[in-house]
Coordinates of N, CA and C in Angstrom, one line a residue:
X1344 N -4.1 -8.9 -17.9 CA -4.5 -8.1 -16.8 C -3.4 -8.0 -15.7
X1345 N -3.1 -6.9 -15.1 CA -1.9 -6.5 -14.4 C -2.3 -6.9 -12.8
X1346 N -1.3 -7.6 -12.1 CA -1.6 -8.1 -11.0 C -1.8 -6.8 -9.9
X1347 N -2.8 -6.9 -8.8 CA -2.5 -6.5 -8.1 C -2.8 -7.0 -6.5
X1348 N -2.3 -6.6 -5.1 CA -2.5 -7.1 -4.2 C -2.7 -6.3 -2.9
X1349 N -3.5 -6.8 -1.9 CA -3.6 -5.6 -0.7 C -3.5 -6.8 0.3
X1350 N -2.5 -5.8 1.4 CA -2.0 -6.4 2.5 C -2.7 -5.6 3.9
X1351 N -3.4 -6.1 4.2 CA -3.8 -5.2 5.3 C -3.0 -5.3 6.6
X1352 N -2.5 -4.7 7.4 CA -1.7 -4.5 8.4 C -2.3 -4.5 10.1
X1353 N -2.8 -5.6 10.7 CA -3.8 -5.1 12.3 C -3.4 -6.6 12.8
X1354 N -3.2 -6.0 14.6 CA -2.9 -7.4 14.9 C -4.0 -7.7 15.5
X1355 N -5.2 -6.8 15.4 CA -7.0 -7.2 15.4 C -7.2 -8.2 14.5
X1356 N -7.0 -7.6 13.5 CA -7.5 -8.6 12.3 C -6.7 -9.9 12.2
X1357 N -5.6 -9.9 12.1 CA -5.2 -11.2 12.3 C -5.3 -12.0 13.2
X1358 N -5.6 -11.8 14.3 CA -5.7 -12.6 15.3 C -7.5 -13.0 15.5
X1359 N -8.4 -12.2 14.6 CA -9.4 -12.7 14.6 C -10.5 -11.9 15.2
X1360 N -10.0 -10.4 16.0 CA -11.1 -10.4 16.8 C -11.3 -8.8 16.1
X1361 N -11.5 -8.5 15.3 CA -11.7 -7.2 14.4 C -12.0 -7.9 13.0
X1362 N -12.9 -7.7 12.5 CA -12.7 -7.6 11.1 C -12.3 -7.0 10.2
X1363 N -11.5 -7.1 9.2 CA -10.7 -6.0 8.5 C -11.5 -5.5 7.4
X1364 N -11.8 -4.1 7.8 CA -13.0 -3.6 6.9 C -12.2 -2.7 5.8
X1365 N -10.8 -2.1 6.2 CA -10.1 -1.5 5.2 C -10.0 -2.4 3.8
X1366 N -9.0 -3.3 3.9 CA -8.9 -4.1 3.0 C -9.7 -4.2 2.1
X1367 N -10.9 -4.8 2.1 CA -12.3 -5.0 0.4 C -12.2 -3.5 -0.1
X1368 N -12.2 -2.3 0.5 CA -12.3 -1.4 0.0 C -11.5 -0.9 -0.9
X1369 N -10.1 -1.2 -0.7 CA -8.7 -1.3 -1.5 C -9.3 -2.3 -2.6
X1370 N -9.2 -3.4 -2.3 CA -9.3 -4.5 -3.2 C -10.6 -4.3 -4.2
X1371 N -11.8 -3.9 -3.9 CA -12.7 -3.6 -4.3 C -12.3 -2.0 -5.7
X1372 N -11.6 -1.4 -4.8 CA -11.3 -0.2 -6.2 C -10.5 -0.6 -6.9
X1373 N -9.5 -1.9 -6.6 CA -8.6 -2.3 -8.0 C -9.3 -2.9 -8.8
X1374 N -10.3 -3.7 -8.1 CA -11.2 -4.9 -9.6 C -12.0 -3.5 -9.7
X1375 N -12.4 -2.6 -10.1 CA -13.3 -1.6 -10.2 C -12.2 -1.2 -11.2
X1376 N -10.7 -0.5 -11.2 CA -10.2 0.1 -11.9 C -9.5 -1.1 -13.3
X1377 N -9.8 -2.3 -13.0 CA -9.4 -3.3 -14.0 C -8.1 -4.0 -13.7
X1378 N -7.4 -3.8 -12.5 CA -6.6 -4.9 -11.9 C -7.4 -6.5 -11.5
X1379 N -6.3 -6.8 -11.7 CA -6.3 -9.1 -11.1 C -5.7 -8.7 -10.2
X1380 N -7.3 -8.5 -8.7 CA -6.7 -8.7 -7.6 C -7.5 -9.9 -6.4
X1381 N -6.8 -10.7 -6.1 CA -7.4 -11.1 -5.0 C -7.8 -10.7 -3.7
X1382 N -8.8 -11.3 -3.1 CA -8.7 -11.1 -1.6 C -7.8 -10.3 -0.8
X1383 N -7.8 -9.6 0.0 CA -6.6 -8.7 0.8 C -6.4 -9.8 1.9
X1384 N -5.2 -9.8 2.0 CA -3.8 -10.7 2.6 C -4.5 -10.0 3.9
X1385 N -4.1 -10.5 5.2 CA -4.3 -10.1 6.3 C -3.2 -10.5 7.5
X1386 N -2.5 -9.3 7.9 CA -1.1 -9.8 8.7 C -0.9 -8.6 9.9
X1387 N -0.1 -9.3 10.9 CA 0.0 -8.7 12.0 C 1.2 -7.9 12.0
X1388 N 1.0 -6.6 12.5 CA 1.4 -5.4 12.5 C 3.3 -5.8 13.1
X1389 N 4.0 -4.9 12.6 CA 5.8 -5.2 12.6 C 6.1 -5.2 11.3
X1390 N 7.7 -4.8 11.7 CA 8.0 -4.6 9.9 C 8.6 -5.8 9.7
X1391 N 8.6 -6.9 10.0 CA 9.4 -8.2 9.6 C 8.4 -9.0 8.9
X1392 N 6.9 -8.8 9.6 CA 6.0 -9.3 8.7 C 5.5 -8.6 7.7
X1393 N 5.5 -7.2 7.5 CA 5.4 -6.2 6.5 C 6.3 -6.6 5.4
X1394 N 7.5 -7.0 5.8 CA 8.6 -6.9 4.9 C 8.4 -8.4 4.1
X1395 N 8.2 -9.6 4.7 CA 7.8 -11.1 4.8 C 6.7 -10.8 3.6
X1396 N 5.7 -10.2 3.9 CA 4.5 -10.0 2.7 C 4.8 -9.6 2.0
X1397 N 4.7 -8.7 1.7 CA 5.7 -7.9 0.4 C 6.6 -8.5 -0.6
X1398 N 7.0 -8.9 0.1 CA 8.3 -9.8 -0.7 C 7.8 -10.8 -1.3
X1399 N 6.6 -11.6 -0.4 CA 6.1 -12.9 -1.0 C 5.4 -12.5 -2.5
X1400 N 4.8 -11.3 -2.4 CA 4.0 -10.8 -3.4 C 5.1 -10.4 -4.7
X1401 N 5.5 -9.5 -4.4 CA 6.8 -9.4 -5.5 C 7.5 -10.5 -6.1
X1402 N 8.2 -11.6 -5.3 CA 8.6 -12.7 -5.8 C 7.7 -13.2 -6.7
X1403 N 6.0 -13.4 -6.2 CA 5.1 -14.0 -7.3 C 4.9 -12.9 -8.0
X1404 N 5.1 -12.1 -8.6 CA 5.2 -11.4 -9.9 C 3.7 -10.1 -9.8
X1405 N 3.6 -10.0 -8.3 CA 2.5 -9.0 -8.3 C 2.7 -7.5 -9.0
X1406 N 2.3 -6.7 -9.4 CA 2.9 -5.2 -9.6 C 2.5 -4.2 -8.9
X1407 N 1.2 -4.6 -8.1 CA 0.6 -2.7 -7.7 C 0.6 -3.8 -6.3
X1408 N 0.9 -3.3 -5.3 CA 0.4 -3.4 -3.7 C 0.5 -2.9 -2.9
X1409 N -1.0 -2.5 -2.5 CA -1.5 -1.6 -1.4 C -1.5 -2.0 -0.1
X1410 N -0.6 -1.4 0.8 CA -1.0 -1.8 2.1 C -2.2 -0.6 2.7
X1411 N -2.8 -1.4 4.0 CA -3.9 -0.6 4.6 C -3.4 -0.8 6.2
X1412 N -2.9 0.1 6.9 CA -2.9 -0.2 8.4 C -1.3 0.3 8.2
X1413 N -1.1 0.4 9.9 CA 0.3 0.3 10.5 C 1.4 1.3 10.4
X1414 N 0.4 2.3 9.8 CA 1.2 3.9 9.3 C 1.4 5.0 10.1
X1415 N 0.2 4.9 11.3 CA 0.5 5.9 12.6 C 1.8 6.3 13.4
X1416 N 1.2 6.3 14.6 CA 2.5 6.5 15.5 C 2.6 5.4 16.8
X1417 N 1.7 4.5 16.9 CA 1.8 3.5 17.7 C 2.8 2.8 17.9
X1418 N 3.6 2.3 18.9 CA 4.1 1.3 18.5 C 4.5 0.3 17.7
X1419 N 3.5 -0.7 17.6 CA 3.7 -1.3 16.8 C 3.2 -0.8 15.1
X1420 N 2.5 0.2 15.1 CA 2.6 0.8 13.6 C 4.1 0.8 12.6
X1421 N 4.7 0.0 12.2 CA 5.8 -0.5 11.6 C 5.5 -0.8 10.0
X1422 N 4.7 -0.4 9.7 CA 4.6 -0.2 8.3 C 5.3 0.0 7.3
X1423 N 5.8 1.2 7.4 CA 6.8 2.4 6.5 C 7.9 1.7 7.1
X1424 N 8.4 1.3 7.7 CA 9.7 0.6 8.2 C 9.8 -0.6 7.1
X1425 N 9.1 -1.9 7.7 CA 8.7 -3.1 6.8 C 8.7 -2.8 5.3
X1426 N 8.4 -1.5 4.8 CA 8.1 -1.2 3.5 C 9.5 -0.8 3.1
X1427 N 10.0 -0.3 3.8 CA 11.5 0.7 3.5 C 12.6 -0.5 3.3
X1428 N 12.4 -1.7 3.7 CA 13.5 -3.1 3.9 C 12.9 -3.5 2.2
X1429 N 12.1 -2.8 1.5 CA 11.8 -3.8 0.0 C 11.9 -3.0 -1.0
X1430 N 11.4 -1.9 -0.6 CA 11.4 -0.8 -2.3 C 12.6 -0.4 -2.0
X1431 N 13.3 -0.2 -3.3 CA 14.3 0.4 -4.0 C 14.6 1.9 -4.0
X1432 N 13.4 2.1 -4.4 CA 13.2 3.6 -4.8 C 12.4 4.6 -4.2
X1433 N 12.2 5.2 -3.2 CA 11.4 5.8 -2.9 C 10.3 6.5 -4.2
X1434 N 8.7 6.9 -3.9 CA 8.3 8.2 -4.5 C 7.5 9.0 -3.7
X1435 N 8.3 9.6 -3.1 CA 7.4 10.6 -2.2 C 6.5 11.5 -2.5
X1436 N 6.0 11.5 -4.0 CA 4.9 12.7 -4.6 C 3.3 11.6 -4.0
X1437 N 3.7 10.7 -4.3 CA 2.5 9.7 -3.7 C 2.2 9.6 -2.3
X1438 N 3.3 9.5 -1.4 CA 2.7 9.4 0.0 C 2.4 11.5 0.7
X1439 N 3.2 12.1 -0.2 CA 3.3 13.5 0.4 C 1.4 13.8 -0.4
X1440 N 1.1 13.5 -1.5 CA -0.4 13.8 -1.8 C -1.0 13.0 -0.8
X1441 N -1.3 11.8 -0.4 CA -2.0 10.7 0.5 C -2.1 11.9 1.7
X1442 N -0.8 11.9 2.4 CA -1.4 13.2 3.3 C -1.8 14.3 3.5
X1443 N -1.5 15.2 2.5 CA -2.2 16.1 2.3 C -3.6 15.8 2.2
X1444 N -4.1 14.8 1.2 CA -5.6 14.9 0.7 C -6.4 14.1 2.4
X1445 N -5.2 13.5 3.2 CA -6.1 12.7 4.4 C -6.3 14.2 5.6
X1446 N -5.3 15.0 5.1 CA -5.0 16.1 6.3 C -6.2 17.6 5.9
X1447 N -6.5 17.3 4.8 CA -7.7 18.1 4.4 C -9.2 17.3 4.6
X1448 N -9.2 16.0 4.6 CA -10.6 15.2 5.3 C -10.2 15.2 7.0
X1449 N -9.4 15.2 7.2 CA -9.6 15.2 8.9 C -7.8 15.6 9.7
X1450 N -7.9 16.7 10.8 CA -6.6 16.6 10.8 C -5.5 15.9 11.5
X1451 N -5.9 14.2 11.8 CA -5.1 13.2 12.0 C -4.5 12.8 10.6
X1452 N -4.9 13.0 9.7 CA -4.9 12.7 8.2 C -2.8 13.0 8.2
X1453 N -2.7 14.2 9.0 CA -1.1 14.7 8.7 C -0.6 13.4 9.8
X1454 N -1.1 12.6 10.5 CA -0.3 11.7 11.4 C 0.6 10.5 10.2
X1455 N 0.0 10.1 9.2 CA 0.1 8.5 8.5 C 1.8 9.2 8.0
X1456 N 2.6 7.6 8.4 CA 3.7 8.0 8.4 C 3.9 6.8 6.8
X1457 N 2.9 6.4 6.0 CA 2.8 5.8 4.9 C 4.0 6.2 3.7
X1458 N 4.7 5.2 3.1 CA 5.4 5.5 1.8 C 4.9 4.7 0.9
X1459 N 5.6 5.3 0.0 CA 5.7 4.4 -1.2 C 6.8 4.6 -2.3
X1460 N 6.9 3.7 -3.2 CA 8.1 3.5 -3.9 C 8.1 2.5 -4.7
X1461 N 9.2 1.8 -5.5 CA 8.8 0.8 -6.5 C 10.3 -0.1 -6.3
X1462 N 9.9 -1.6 -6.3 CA 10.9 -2.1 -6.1 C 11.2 -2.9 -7.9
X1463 N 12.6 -2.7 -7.6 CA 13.8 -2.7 -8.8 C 14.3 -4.2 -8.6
X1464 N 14.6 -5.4 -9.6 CA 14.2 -5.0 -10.7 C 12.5 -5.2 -11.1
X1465 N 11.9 -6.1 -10.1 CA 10.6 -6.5 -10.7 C 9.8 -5.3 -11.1
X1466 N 9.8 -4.1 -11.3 CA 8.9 -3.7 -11.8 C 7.7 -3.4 -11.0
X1467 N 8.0 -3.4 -9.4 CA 6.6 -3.0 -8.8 C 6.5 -1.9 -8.2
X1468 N 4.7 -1.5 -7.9 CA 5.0 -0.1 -6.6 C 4.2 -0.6 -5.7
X1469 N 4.6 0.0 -4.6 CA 4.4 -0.3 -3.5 C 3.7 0.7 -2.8
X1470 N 2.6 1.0 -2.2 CA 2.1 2.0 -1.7 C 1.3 2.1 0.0
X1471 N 1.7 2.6 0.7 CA 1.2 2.4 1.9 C -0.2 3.6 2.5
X1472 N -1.5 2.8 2.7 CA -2.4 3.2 2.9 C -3.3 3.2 4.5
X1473 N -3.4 4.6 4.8 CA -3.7 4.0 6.2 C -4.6 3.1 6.8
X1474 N -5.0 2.7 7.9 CA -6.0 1.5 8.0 C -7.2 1.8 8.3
X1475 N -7.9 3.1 8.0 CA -9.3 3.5 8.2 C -10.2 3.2 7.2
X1476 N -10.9 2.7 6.8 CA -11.8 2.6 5.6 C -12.1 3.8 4.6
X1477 N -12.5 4.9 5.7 CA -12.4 6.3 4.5 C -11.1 7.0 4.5
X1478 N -10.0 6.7 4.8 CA -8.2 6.8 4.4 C -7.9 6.0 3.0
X1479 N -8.5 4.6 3.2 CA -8.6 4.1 2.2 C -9.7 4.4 0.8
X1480 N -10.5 4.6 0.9 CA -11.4 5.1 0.0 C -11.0 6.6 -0.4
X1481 N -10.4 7.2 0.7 CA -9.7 8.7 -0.1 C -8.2 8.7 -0.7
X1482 N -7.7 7.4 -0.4 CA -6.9 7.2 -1.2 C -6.5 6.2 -2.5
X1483 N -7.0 5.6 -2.7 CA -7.1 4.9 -3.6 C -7.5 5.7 -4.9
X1484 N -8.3 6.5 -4.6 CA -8.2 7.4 -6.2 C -6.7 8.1 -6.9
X1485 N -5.8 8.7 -5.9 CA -4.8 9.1 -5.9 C -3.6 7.5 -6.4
X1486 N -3.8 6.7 -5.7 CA -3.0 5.8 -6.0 C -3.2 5.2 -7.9
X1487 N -5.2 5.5 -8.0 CA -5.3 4.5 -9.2 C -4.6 5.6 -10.6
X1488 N -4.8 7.2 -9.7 CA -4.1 8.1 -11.0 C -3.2 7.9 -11.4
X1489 N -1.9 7.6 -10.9 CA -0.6 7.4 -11.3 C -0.2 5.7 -11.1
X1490 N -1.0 5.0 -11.1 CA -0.5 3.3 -11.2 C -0.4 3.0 -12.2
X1491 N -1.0 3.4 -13.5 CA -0.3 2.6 -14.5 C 0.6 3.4 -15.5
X1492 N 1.0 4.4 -15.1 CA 1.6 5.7 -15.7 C 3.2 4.8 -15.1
X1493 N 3.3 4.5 -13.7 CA 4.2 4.0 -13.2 C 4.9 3.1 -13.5
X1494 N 3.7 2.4 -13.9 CA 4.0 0.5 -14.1 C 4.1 0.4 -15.5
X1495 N 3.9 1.6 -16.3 CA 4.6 1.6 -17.7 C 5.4 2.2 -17.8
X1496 N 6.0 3.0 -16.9 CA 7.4 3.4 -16.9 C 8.2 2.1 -16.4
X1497 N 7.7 1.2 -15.5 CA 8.7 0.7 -14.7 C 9.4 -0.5 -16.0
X1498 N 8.0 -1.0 -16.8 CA 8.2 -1.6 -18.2 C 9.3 -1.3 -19.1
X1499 N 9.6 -0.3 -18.9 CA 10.3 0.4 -20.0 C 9.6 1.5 -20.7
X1500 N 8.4 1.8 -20.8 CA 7.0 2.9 -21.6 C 8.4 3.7 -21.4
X1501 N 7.5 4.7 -22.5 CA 8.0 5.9 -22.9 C 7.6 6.8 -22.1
X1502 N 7.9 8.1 -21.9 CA 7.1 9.5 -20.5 C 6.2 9.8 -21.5

């Protein structure tokens, strides 16, 4: 069963005083689509600790990880930064659909400054998802269409 892992991104949540309601929902559609995924990681917003997660997950041999949060235009929203210090590769068909399909549910949907891409050599993608619960629920379908199409390319699979 192919690993997978969700990092949620709020310095509510981590610090205790928000519950992170994005996260199960992520995590919830991977054990739904047949990923090994645990519990969603929960970390405070900056790209040093974006970059710090990510990494931890990759080193242990994760392949799909979704972040939830930190993709706006806030301040500290440092997501796509933190994300850009690990993947290799950009694939912008994935974050340019994410917004589109969030910018047709609501028109902050065009704000999420989210990427994605796949880091080299391990073999993983990385996908950045915004931190609203129905951001994540509208995207997660999009992410589960092309995740294993990806991750058998990233194998070596044939196109």
């Amino acid at each position: 069963m192919t690993r997978a892992a969700v990092i949620t991104v709020s310095d509510r949540s981590a610090e205790g005083s928000r519950p992170d309601v994005s996260g199960p929902v992520a995590v919830a559609a991977l054990r739904e689509a047949g990923f090994d995924c645990a519990n969603a990681v929960v970390i405070a917003d900056g790209a040093d600790s974006v970059e710090r997660a990510l990494t931890a997950e990759v080193v242990a041999g994760v392949k799909l990880i979704v972040t939830t949060g930190g993709t706006g235009v806030s301040p500290r929203d440092q997501t796509p930064e933190g994300t850009a210090r690990v993947v290799t590769r950009q694939v912008p068909g994935i974050a340019e659909e994410l917004r589109r399909r969030g910018a047709a549910a609501k028109p902050a949907g065009m704000l999420t400054r989210g990427v994605a891409g796949v880091v080299d050599p391990h073999g993983a993608l990385v996908v950045n998802l915004p931190g609203s619960p129905g951001g994540v629920a509208d995207g997660m379908p999009v992410v589960l269409s092309v995740a294993r199409h990806v991750l058998d390319q990233l194998g070596g699979g044939d196109h």
